[in-house]
PDB file of C-alpha atoms in Angstrom:
ATOM      1  CA  MET P1419      14.829-106.750 149.266  1.00 38.00           C
ATOM      2  CA  THR P1420      11.438-106.294 147.663  1.00 48.00           C
ATOM      3  CA  VAL P1421       8.588-107.270 149.922  1.00 76.00           C
ATOM      4  CA  GLY P1422       6.708-110.228 148.517  1.00 88.00           C
ATOM      5  CA  PRO P1423       3.549-112.143 149.372  1.00 97.00           C
ATOM      6  CA  HIS P1424       2.956-114.118 152.543  1.00 99.00           C
ATOM      7  CA  VAL P1425       3.012-117.778 151.535  1.00 99.00           C
ATOM      8  CA  THR P1426       2.337-120.699 153.834  1.00 99.00           C
ATOM      9  CA  TYR P1427       2.852-124.448 153.645  1.00 99.00           C
ATOM     10  CA  VAL P1428       1.720-127.339 155.822  1.00 99.00           C
ATOM     11  CA  LEU P1429       4.132-130.204 156.408  1.00 99.00           C
ATOM     12  CA  VAL P1430       3.592-133.394 158.414  1.00 99.00           C
ATOM     13  CA  ASP P1431       6.658-135.568 157.848  1.00 98.00           C
ATOM     14  CA  ALA P1432       8.830-135.913 160.939  1.00 98.00           C
ATOM     15  CA  ALA P1433      11.018-138.508 159.227  1.00 98.00           C
ATOM     16  CA  GLY P1434      12.171-135.986 156.637  1.00 97.00           C
ATOM     17  CA  GLY P1435      10.978-138.183 153.789  1.00 96.00           C
ATOM     18  CA  ARG P1436       9.409-137.520 150.418  1.00 94.00           C
ATOM     19  CA  TYR P1437       6.962-134.828 151.523  1.00 96.00           C
ATOM     20  CA  ALA P1438       9.719-132.945 153.316  1.00 98.00           C
ATOM     21  CA  ALA P1439      11.857-133.118 150.169  1.00 97.00           C
ATOM     22  CA  MET P1440       8.957-131.827 148.076  1.00 97.00           C
ATOM     23  CA  ALA P1441       8.406-128.983 150.534  1.00 98.00           C
ATOM     24  CA  TYR P1442      12.079-128.044 150.249  1.00 99.00           C
ATOM     25  CA  LEU P1443      11.930-127.987 146.437  1.00 98.00           C
ATOM     26  CA  SER P1444       8.728-125.943 146.439  1.00 98.00           C
ATOM     27  CA  VAL P1445      10.024-123.401 148.958  1.00 99.00           C
ATOM     28  CA  ALA P1446      13.362-123.126 147.134  1.00 99.00           C
ATOM     29  CA  ALA P1447      11.532-122.483 143.858  1.00 99.00           C
ATOM     30  CA  LEU P1448       9.332-119.907 145.585  1.00 99.00           C
ATOM     31  CA  ARG P1449      12.426-118.066 146.830  1.00 98.00           C
ATOM     32  CA  ARG P1450      13.590-117.686 143.214  1.00 98.00           C
ATOM     33  CA  VAL P1451      10.220-116.397 142.009  1.00 98.00           C
ATOM     34  CA  HIS P1452       9.474-114.163 145.002  1.00 98.00           C
ATOM     35  CA  PRO P1453      12.774-113.519 146.843  1.00 98.00           C
ATOM     36  CA  GLY P1454      11.060-111.232 149.337  1.00 97.00           C
ATOM     37  CA  ALA P1455       8.210-113.567 150.209  1.00 98.00           C
ATOM     38  CA  CYS P1456       7.397-114.128 153.863  1.00 98.00           C
ATOM     39  CA  ILE P1457       7.174-117.913 154.164  1.00 99.00           C
ATOM     40  CA  THR P1458       5.480-119.716 157.051  1.00 99.00           C
ATOM     41  CA  LEU P1459       5.788-123.461 157.528  1.00 99.00           C
ATOM     42  CA  VAL P1460       3.068-124.930 159.743  1.00 99.00           C
ATOM     43  CA  CYS P1461       3.774-128.407 161.138  1.00 99.00           C
ATOM     44  CA  ASP P1462       2.619-130.784 163.796  1.00 99.00           C
ATOM     45  CA  PRO P1463       5.005-130.710 166.807  1.00 99.00           C
ATOM     46  CA  PRO P1464       7.103-133.793 165.867  1.00 98.00           C
ATOM     47  CA  THR P1465       7.732-132.430 162.372  1.00 99.00           C
ATOM     48  CA  ALA P1466       8.516-128.927 163.628  1.00 99.00           C
ATOM     49  CA  ALA P1467      11.092-130.384 166.036  1.00 99.00           C
ATOM     50  CA  ALA P1468      12.686-132.405 163.221  1.00 99.00           C
ATOM     51  CA  VAL P1469      12.854-129.710 160.510  1.00 99.00           C
ATOM     52  CA  PRO P1470      16.158-128.132 161.675  1.00 98.00           C
ATOM     53  CA  GLY P1471      17.843-131.514 161.385  1.00 98.00           C
ATOM     54  CA  PHE P1472      16.651-132.389 157.863  1.00 98.00           C
ATOM     55  CA  ARG P1473      19.403-133.256 155.367  1.00 96.00           C
ATOM     56  CA  PHE P1474      18.333-130.301 153.187  1.00 96.00           C
ATOM     57  CA  PRO P1475      18.194-126.758 154.618  1.00 97.00           C
ATOM     58  CA  LEU P1476      14.434-126.251 154.656  1.00 98.00           C
ATOM     59  CA  ARG P1477      14.542-124.346 157.951  1.00 98.00           C
ATOM     60  CA  GLY P1478      16.868-121.734 156.481  1.00 98.00           C
ATOM     61  CA  LEU P1479      14.463-120.948 153.655  1.00 98.00           C
ATOM     62  CA  VAL P1480      11.379-120.209 155.754  1.00 99.00           C
ATOM     63  CA  ASP P1481      10.805-117.129 157.872  1.00 98.00           C
ATOM     64  CA  GLU P1482       8.590-118.773 160.461  1.00 98.00           C
ATOM     65  CA  LEU P1483       8.314-122.357 161.636  1.00 99.00           C
ATOM     66  CA  ARG P1484       5.161-123.003 163.630  1.00 99.00           C
ATOM     67  CA  ALA P1485       4.317-126.084 165.664  1.00 99.00           C
ATOM     68  CA  GLU P1486       0.569-126.549 165.996  1.00 99.00           C
ATOM     69  CA  PRO P1487      -1.160-129.417 167.822  1.00 98.00           C
ATOM     70  CA  ALA P1488      -2.834-132.057 165.712  1.00 98.00           C
ATOM     71  CA  ASP P1489      -3.963-135.192 167.514  1.00 94.00           C
ATOM     72  CA  MET P1490      -5.075-137.366 164.596  1.00 97.00           C
ATOM     73  CA  PRO P1491      -3.154-140.654 164.335  1.00 96.00           C
ATOM     74  CA  HIS P1492      -2.589-140.550 160.567  1.00 97.00           C
ATOM     75  CA  PRO P1493      -0.241-137.944 158.986  1.00 97.00           C
ATOM     76  CA  ARG P1494      -2.646-137.224 156.133  1.00 97.00           C
ATOM     77  CA  ALA P1495      -5.448-136.333 158.546  1.00 98.00           C
ATOM     78  CA  ARG P1496      -3.111-134.142 160.588  1.00 98.00           C
ATOM     79  CA  SER P1497      -2.054-132.320 157.438  1.00 98.00           C
ATOM     80  CA  PHE P1498      -5.635-131.714 156.287  1.00 98.00           C
ATOM     81  CA  TYR P1499      -6.657-130.597 159.761  1.00 99.00           C
ATOM     82  CA  LEU P1500      -3.854-128.036 159.959  1.00 99.00           C
ATOM     83  CA  LYS P1501      -4.765-126.784 156.501  1.00 99.00           C
ATOM     84  CA  THR P1502      -8.328-126.033 157.608  1.00 98.00           C
ATOM     85  CA  ARG P1503      -6.937-124.000 160.540  1.00 98.00           C
ATOM     86  CA  LEU P1504      -4.610-121.710 158.590  1.00 99.00           C
ATOM     87  CA  ARG P1505      -7.023-118.784 158.433  1.00 98.00           C
ATOM     88  CA  ASP P1506      -7.285-118.877 162.234  1.00 98.00           C
ATOM     89  CA  LEU P1507      -3.538-119.234 162.744  1.00 98.00           C
ATOM     90  CA  LEU P1508      -2.258-116.517 160.407  1.00 98.00           C
ATOM     91  CA  ALA P1509      -2.782-112.772 160.338  1.00 97.00           C
ATOM     92  CA  GLY P1510      -3.196-110.902 157.071  1.00 98.00           C
ATOM     93  CA  ASP P1511      -3.621-112.100 153.511  1.00 98.00           C
ATOM     94  CA  PHE P1512      -1.720-115.210 152.449  1.00 99.00           C
ATOM     95  CA  ALA P1513      -1.274-117.749 149.691  1.00 99.00           C
ATOM     96  CA  TYR P1514      -1.299-121.432 150.575  1.00 99.00           C
ATOM     97  CA  LEU P1515       0.665-123.943 148.481  1.00 99.00           C
ATOM     98  CA  ASP P1516       0.662-127.722 148.793  1.00 98.00           C
ATOM     99  CA  CYS P1517       4.102-129.314 149.011  1.00 97.00           C
ATOM    100  CA  ASP P1518       3.643-130.894 145.564  1.00 95.00           C
ATOM    101  CA  THR P1519       3.655-127.503 143.850  1.00 97.00           C
ATOM    102  CA  LEU P1520       6.444-125.658 142.049  1.00 98.00           C
ATOM    103  CA  PRO P1521       6.131-121.871 141.797  1.00 99.00           C
ATOM    104  CA  VAL P1522       7.790-121.056 138.470  1.00 98.00           C
ATOM    105  CA  ARG P1523       6.549-117.539 137.673  1.00 98.00           C
ATOM    106  CA  PRO P1524       5.437-114.625 139.873  1.00 98.00           C
ATOM    107  CA  PHE P1525       1.862-115.003 141.091  1.00 98.00           C
ATOM    108  CA  ALA P1526       1.452-112.187 143.647  1.00 98.00           C
ATOM    109  CA  ASP P1527      -0.503-110.145 141.092  1.00 97.00           C
ATOM    110  CA  VAL P1528      -3.487-112.228 142.142  1.00 98.00           C
ATOM    111  CA  PHE P1529      -3.780-109.964 145.197  1.00 97.00           C
ATOM    112  CA  ASP P1530      -4.343-106.929 142.968  1.00 96.00           C
ATOM    113  CA  ARG P1531      -7.965-107.971 142.469  1.00 94.00           C
ATOM    114  CA  PRO P1532     -10.805-107.901 145.025  1.00 96.00           C
ATOM    115  CA  PHE P1533     -11.855-111.191 146.603  1.00 98.00           C
ATOM    116  CA  ASP P1534     -12.219-113.012 149.902  1.00 99.00           C
ATOM    117  CA  LEU P1535     -10.818-116.242 148.500  1.00 99.00           C
ATOM    118  CA  ALA P1536      -9.387-117.046 145.093  1.00 99.00           C
ATOM    119  CA  LEU P1537      -8.931-120.568 143.768  1.00 99.00           C
ATOM    120  CA  VAL P1538      -8.797-122.623 140.587  1.00 98.00           C
ATOM    121  CA  GLN P1539     -11.525-125.126 139.828  1.00 96.00           C
ATOM    122  CA  ASP P1540     -10.346-128.706 140.064  1.00 92.00           C
ATOM    123  CA  ARG P1541      -9.270-130.487 136.909  1.00 85.00           C
ATOM    124  CA  ASN P1542      -9.696-134.248 136.749  1.00 76.00           C
ATOM    125  CA  HIS P1543     -10.504-136.991 134.261  1.00 70.00           C
ATOM    126  CA  HIS P1544     -14.146-135.820 134.152  1.00 70.00           C
ATOM    127  CA  GLY P1545     -13.045-132.351 133.060  1.00 66.00           C
ATOM    128  CA  PRO P1546      -9.315-132.186 132.303  1.00 73.00           C
ATOM    129  CA  VAL P1547      -9.414-128.774 130.612  1.00 77.00           C
ATOM    130  CA  ARG P1548     -12.914-127.386 131.173  1.00 83.00           C
ATOM    131  CA  PRO P1549     -13.905-128.130 134.762  1.00 82.00           C
ATOM    132  CA  VAL P1550     -16.995-130.144 135.602  1.00 80.00           C
ATOM    133  CA  PHE P1551     -18.259-131.524 138.881  1.00 84.00           C
ATOM    134  CA  PRO P1552     -16.603-134.897 139.613  1.00 85.00           C
ATOM    135  CA  GLU P1553     -19.394-137.418 139.948  1.00 85.00           C
ATOM    136  CA  TRP P1554     -17.343-139.595 142.294  1.00 86.00           C
ATOM    137  CA  GLU P1555     -18.062-137.012 145.004  1.00 91.00           C
ATOM    138  CA  ARG P1556     -21.807-137.652 144.822  1.00 91.00           C
ATOM    139  CA  PRO P1557     -21.807-140.664 147.210  1.00 92.00           C
ATOM    140  CA  ARG P1558     -19.642-138.769 149.695  1.00 92.00           C
ATOM    141  CA  MET P1559     -21.997-135.781 149.629  1.00 94.00           C
ATOM    142  CA  LYS P1560     -24.995-138.049 150.076  1.00 93.00           C
ATOM    143  CA  ALA P1561     -23.348-139.781 153.029  1.00 93.00           C
ATOM    144  CA  MET P1562     -22.636-136.424 154.667  1.00 95.00           C
ATOM    145  CA  GLY P1563     -26.067-134.981 153.903  1.00 94.00           C
ATOM    146  CA  TRP P1564     -24.521-132.055 152.014  1.00 92.00           C
ATOM    147  CA  GLU P1565     -26.233-130.106 149.268  1.00 80.00           C
ATOM    148  CA  TYR P1566     -25.765-131.430 145.746  1.00 77.00           C
ATOM    149  CA  PRO P1567     -24.731-130.420 143.144  1.00 81.00           C
ATOM    150  CA  LEU P1568     -22.149-127.687 143.677  1.00 90.00           C
ATOM    151  CA  ALA P1569     -21.913-124.772 141.292  1.00 88.00           C
ATOM    152  CA  ARG P1570     -18.106-125.004 141.381  1.00 94.00           C
ATOM    153  CA  TYR P1571     -15.684-127.597 142.709  1.00 95.00           C
ATOM    154  CA  PHE P1572     -12.328-126.075 143.655  1.00 97.00           C
ATOM    155  CA  ASN P1573      -8.915-127.601 144.093  1.00 96.00           C
ATOM    156  CA  ALA P1574      -7.650-127.068 147.644  1.00 97.00           C
ATOM    157  CA  GLY P1575      -3.956-127.439 146.830  1.00 97.00           C
ATOM    158  CA  VAL P1576      -3.433-123.742 146.070  1.00 98.00           C
ATOM    159  CA  MET P1577      -5.469-121.043 147.795  1.00 99.00           C
ATOM    160  CA  TYR P1578      -5.237-117.258 147.935  1.00 99.00           C
ATOM    161  CA  VAL P1579      -6.904-116.038 151.100  1.00 99.00           C
ATOM    162  CA  ARG P1580      -7.771-112.570 152.361  1.00 98.00           C
ATOM    163  CA  ASP P1581      -8.039-111.571 155.988  1.00 98.00           C
ATOM    164  CA  THR P1582     -11.719-110.648 155.851  1.00 98.00           C
ATOM    165  CA  PRO P1583     -14.763-111.630 157.908  1.00 99.00           C
ATOM    166  CA  ALA P1584     -16.176-113.503 154.916  1.00 99.00           C
ATOM    167  CA  ALA P1585     -12.960-115.490 154.409  1.00 99.00           C
ATOM    168  CA  ARG P1586     -12.923-116.373 158.079  1.00 99.00           C
ATOM    169  CA  ALA P1587     -16.558-117.470 157.895  1.00 99.00           C
ATOM    170  CA  VAL P1588     -15.774-119.800 155.008  1.00 99.00           C
ATOM    171  CA  ALA P1589     -12.819-121.194 156.967  1.00 99.00           C
ATOM    172  CA  ALA P1590     -15.006-121.788 160.010  1.00 98.00           C
ATOM    173  CA  ASP P1591     -17.558-123.683 157.910  1.00 98.00           C
ATOM    174  CA  TRP P1592     -14.731-125.649 156.265  1.00 98.00           C
ATOM    175  CA  GLN P1593     -13.378-126.672 159.668  1.00 98.00           C
ATOM    176  CA  ALA P1594     -16.802-127.706 160.900  1.00 98.00           C
ATOM    177  CA  ARG P1595     -17.497-129.777 157.782  1.00 98.00           C
ATOM    178  CA  TRP P1596     -14.066-131.382 157.924  1.00 98.00           C
ATOM    179  CA  HIS P1597     -14.558-132.404 161.575  1.00 98.00           C
ATOM    180  CA  PHE P1598     -18.013-133.739 160.713  1.00 98.00           C
ATOM    181  CA  SER P1599     -16.545-135.776 157.854  1.00 97.00           C
ATOM    182  CA  TYR P1600     -13.554-136.959 159.869  1.00 98.00           C
ATOM    183  CA  ALA P1601     -15.803-138.178 162.667  1.00 97.00           C
ATOM    184  CA  ARG P1602     -17.433-140.434 160.081  1.00 96.00           C
ATOM    185  CA  GLY P1603     -14.143-141.903 158.928  1.00 96.00           C
ATOM    186  CA  ASP P1604     -13.438-139.596 155.976  1.00 96.00           C
ATOM    187  CA  ASP P1605     -10.515-137.150 156.199  1.00 96.00           C
ATOM    188  CA  TRP P1606     -10.841-135.641 152.684  1.00 95.00           C
ATOM    189  CA  ASP P1607     -10.600-131.845 152.853  1.00 97.00           C
ATOM    190  CA  GLN P1608     -11.358-130.660 149.332  1.00 96.00           C
ATOM    191  CA  LEU P1609     -15.062-131.442 149.172  1.00 96.00           C
ATOM    192  CA  ALA P1610     -15.652-129.845 152.578  1.00 97.00           C
ATOM    193  CA  LEU P1611     -13.985-126.659 151.315  1.00 98.00           C
ATOM    194  CA  SER P1612     -16.078-126.471 148.145  1.00 96.00           C
ATOM    195  CA  CYS P1613     -19.263-127.080 150.139  1.00 96.00           C
ATOM    196  CA  ALA P1614     -18.298-124.297 152.561  1.00 97.00           C
ATOM    197  CA  ILE P1615     -17.703-121.959 149.622  1.00 97.00           C
ATOM    198  CA  HIS P1616     -21.035-122.969 148.116  1.00 95.00           C
ATOM    199  CA  THR P1617     -23.048-122.218 151.252  1.00 94.00           C
ATOM    200  CA  THR P1618     -21.190-119.314 152.898  1.00 96.00           C
ATOM    201  CA  PRO P1619     -21.591-115.799 151.469  1.00 97.00           C
ATOM    202  CA  ALA P1620     -18.189-114.624 150.259  1.00 98.00           C
ATOM    203  CA  ALA P1621     -16.535-113.117 147.203  1.00 98.00           C
ATOM    204  CA  VAL P1622     -14.798-116.143 145.706  1.00 98.00           C
ATOM    205  CA  ALA P1623     -12.748-115.475 142.584  1.00 98.00           C
ATOM    206  CA  GLU P1624     -12.307-118.321 140.131  1.00 97.00           C
ATOM    207  CA  LEU P1625      -8.778-118.026 138.788  1.00 98.00           C
ATOM    208  CA  PRO P1626      -7.393-119.236 135.465  1.00 97.00           C
ATOM    209  CA  PRO P1627      -5.459-122.511 135.586  1.00 96.00           C
ATOM    210  CA  ALA P1628      -2.063-120.763 135.521  1.00 97.00           C
ATOM    211  CA  TYR P1629      -2.392-120.047 139.252  1.00 98.00           C
ATOM    212  CA  ASN P1630      -2.727-123.773 140.032  1.00 97.00           C
ATOM    213  CA  ALA P1631      -1.705-125.704 136.938  1.00 96.00           C
ATOM    214  CA  MET P1632      -2.704-129.331 137.489  1.00 94.00           C
ATOM    215  CA  VAL P1633      -0.381-130.630 134.793  1.00 92.00           C
ATOM    216  CA  SER P1634      -0.816-134.284 135.772  1.00 87.00           C
ATOM    217  CA  VAL P1635      -4.345-134.055 134.377  1.00 88.00           C
ATOM    218  CA  HIS P1636      -3.673-132.435 130.984  1.00 88.00           C
ATOM    219  CA  PRO P1637      -0.509-130.976 129.425  1.00 90.00           C
ATOM    220  CA  ALA P1638      -2.320-127.889 128.094  1.00 88.00           C
ATOM    221  CA  LEU P1639      -2.544-126.630 131.671  1.00 91.00           C
ATOM    222  CA  ALA P1640       1.243-126.126 131.706  1.00 92.00           C
ATOM    223  CA  ARG P1641       1.094-123.245 129.223  1.00 94.00           C
ATOM    224  CA  GLY P1642       1.995-120.017 131.000  1.00 96.00           C
ATOM    225  CA  ALA P1643       1.778-121.704 134.400  1.00 97.00           C
ATOM    226  CA  LYS P1644       2.691-119.657 137.445  1.00 98.00           C
ATOM    227  CA  VAL P1645       2.350-122.538 139.917  1.00 98.00           C
ATOM    228  CA  LEU P1646       2.815-126.092 138.677  1.00 97.00           C
ATOM    229  CA  HIS P1647       0.828-128.637 140.688  1.00 95.00           C
ATOM    230  CA  VAL P1648       1.800-132.282 140.300  1.00 88.00           C
ATOM    231  CA  THR P1649      -0.622-134.759 141.832  1.00 71.00           C
ATOM    232  CA  VAL P1650       1.436-136.938 144.137  1.00 57.00           C
ATOM    233  CA  GLY P1651       1.237-140.686 143.661  1.00 52.00           C
ATOM    234  CA  ASN P1652       3.338-143.585 144.820  1.00 43.00           C
ATOM    235  CA  SER P1653       5.191-143.576 141.494  1.00 48.00           C
ATOM    236  CA  LEU P1654       6.208-139.919 141.586  1.00 48.00           C
ATOM    237  CA  VAL P1655       9.926-140.498 142.146  1.00 47.00           C
ATOM    238  CA  GLY P1656       9.996-142.923 139.201  1.00 51.00           C
ATOM    239  CA  ASP P1657       7.958-140.879 136.740  1.00 79.00           C
ATOM    240  CA  ASP P1658       9.030-138.424 134.059  1.00 88.00           C
ATOM    241  CA  THR P1659       7.629-135.256 135.591  1.00 91.00           C
ATOM    242  CA  LEU P1660       9.927-132.339 136.280  1.00 94.00           C
ATOM    243  CA  PHE P1661       9.094-132.712 139.976  1.00 94.00           C
ATOM    244  CA  GLY P1662      10.055-136.376 139.911  1.00 92.00           C
ATOM    245  CA  HIS P1663      13.374-135.513 138.253  1.00 94.00           C
ATOM    246  CA  LEU P1664      14.087-132.777 140.795  1.00 96.00           C
ATOM    247  CA  LEU P1665      13.406-135.199 143.654  1.00 94.00           C
ATOM    248  CA  ARG P1666      15.730-137.828 142.217  1.00 94.00           C
ATOM    249  CA  HIS P1667      18.441-135.230 141.625  1.00 96.00           C
ATOM    250  CA  LEU P1668      18.031-133.896 145.174  1.00 97.00           C
ATOM    251  CA  ASP P1669      18.279-137.428 146.573  1.00 95.00           C
ATOM    252  CA  ALA P1670      21.415-138.153 144.542  1.00 96.00           C
ATOM    253  CA  THR P1671      23.304-134.867 144.915  1.00 97.00           C
ATOM    254  CA  GLY P1672      21.700-132.802 147.651  1.00 96.00           C
ATOM    255  CA  ASP P1673      21.250-129.962 145.159  1.00 97.00           C
ATOM    256  CA  VAL P1674      18.388-128.558 143.080  1.00 98.00           C
ATOM    257  CA  ASP P1675      18.746-128.984 139.322  1.00 98.00           C
ATOM    258  CA  TRP P1676      17.872-125.402 138.419  1.00 99.00           C
ATOM    259  CA  PRO P1677      19.071-125.612 134.776  1.00 98.00           C
ATOM    260  CA  THR P1678      16.595-128.402 134.014  1.00 98.00           C
ATOM    261  CA  LEU P1679      13.803-126.542 135.775  1.00 98.00           C
ATOM    262  CA  ASP P1680      14.564-123.387 133.791  1.00 98.00           C
ATOM    263  CA  ARG P1681      14.590-125.268 130.476  1.00 96.00           C
ATOM    264  CA  CYS P1682      11.275-126.941 131.243  1.00 95.00           C
ATOM    265  CA  VAL P1683       9.662-123.655 132.261  1.00 97.00           C
ATOM    266  CA  ALA P1684      10.949-121.869 129.165  1.00 95.00           C
ATOM    267  CA  ARG P1685       9.268-124.550 127.033  1.00 94.00           C
ATOM    268  CA  ASP P1686       6.104-124.766 129.180  1.00 94.00           C
ATOM    269  CA  TYR P1687       6.968-128.465 129.290  1.00 93.00           C
ATOM    270  CA  PRO P1688       7.309-129.816 132.867  1.00 94.00           C
ATOM    271  CA  TRP P1689       8.496-133.283 131.882  1.00 93.00           C
ATOM    272  CA  VAL P1690      11.931-134.791 131.314  1.00 93.00           C
ATOM    273  CA  GLY P1691      13.137-137.736 129.273  1.00 79.00           C
ATOM    274  CA  PRO P1692      11.788-138.617 125.813  1.00 80.00           C
ATOM    275  CA  ASP P1693       9.291-136.060 124.544  1.00 84.00           C
ATOM    276  CA  TRP P1694       5.735-137.092 123.807  1.00 78.00           C
ATOM    277  CA  ALA P1695       4.177-135.586 120.686  1.00 80.00           C
ATOM    278  CA  TYR P1696       0.840-135.304 122.500  1.00 76.00           C
ATOM    279  CA  ARG P1697       2.349-133.282 125.331  1.00 83.00           C
ATOM    280  CA  LEU P1698       4.425-131.152 122.981  1.00 70.00           C
ATOM    281  CA  TRP P1699       1.395-130.266 120.870  1.00 74.00           C
ATOM    282  CA  HIS P1700      -0.787-129.264 123.805  1.00 78.00           C
ATOM    283  CA  THR P1701       1.939-127.187 125.449  1.00 82.00           C
ATOM    284  CA  GLY P1702       2.427-125.142 122.300  1.00 82.00           C
ATOM    285  CA  ASN P1703       5.627-126.852 121.151  1.00 77.00           C
ATOM    286  CA  ARG P1704       3.975-127.805 117.881  1.00 79.00           C
ATOM    287  CA  ARG P1705       6.981-127.907 115.577  1.00 78.00           C
ATOM    288  CA  ARG P1706       8.686-130.268 117.993  1.00 76.00           C
ATOM    289  CA  ALA P1707       5.458-132.258 118.237  1.00 59.00           C
ATOM    290  CA  VAL P1708       5.286-132.783 114.470  1.00 69.00           C
ATOM    291  CA  VAL P1709       8.946-133.781 114.296  1.00 62.00           C
ATOM    292  CA  ARG P1710       8.486-136.197 117.180  1.00 67.00           C
ATOM    293  CA  ALA P1711       5.336-137.711 115.690  1.00 62.00           C
ATOM    294  CA  VAL P1712       6.955-138.208 112.268  1.00 65.00           C
ATOM    295  CA  ALA P1713      10.070-139.716 113.825  1.00 66.00           C
ATOM    296  CA  GLY P1714       7.948-142.080 115.873  1.00 66.00           C
ATOM    297  CA  ARG P1715       5.915-143.109 112.862  1.00 64.00           C
ATOM    298  CA  LEU P1716       9.025-143.807 110.800  1.00 63.00           C
ATOM    299  CA  ALA P1717      10.579-145.803 113.625  1.00 62.00           C
ATOM    300  CA  ARG P1718       7.469-147.963 113.921  1.00 68.00           C
ATOM    301  CA  LEU P1719       7.367-148.550 110.142  1.00 70.00           C
ATOM    302  CA  MET P1720      10.978-149.668 110.249  1.00 72.00           C
ATOM    303  CA  GLY P1721      10.277-152.003 113.131  1.00 67.00           C
ATOM    304  CA  GLY P1722      12.139-149.997 115.742  1.00 58.00           C
ATOM    305  CA  ARG P1723      11.107-148.018 118.773  1.00 57.00           C
ATOM    306  CA  PRO P1724      10.205-144.299 118.530  1.00 55.00           C
TER     307      PRO P1724
END
């Protein structure tokens, strides 16, 4: 078997609920893209003890299951805390993926370039395609006394991390900032990471969106995506994203709907159900977009539904 990258996940979900199901789908997809990957799953102790008994075989897909102490009462805080500790816990270079990601094309080529850390700038409604600093972070930065503005604001859901002194220094600053923030009632990890990157000398590579395609923000980001990243909301299981479909199919059958995933990836269109002309156009499916738009227009003129 070809040796692949070291990839790590963090999971805090002892009940084996939605996040555990997402982790299973993400790891299973990773195994198809990088069969030889070394996969580490880092959990709090209750989750680590529960993983072997999950209704889907997550334990059999990972090479290492690690239980690490995390004393915070809320699962989200425990998850963020463990994420800040990964550079301390793991030896060697690694990629980190959130559980709401789907690796759909090989991405290990990222390690061919020199860097201490490599990330994609965050995409949000302020800058869905071209990244800009999200102004909603300004009050948080002011409350923490952190330098404003930041030159770059990175998404923390996908990270490529070297085992270098500079990467470890950034991680140490990230941990310190996260603890500082958490002590003041704020467990958000992403701003603390970007501030650590901003103030700690390190070679930080800004990657193209394909390495962390935040498709919930804008459909154009799905084109050529290597790692699809679907922002998790309470409506995920009921939405029309590919991830939502895969979760529903897993819940209903216990299996992964690989044919649907493959069709969506081939089209650069990570949605299921009725096509939207807007999404089709921005993902490069322009002939389909025109047909869909014309059909919708005709249906509306005739008093029907598109």
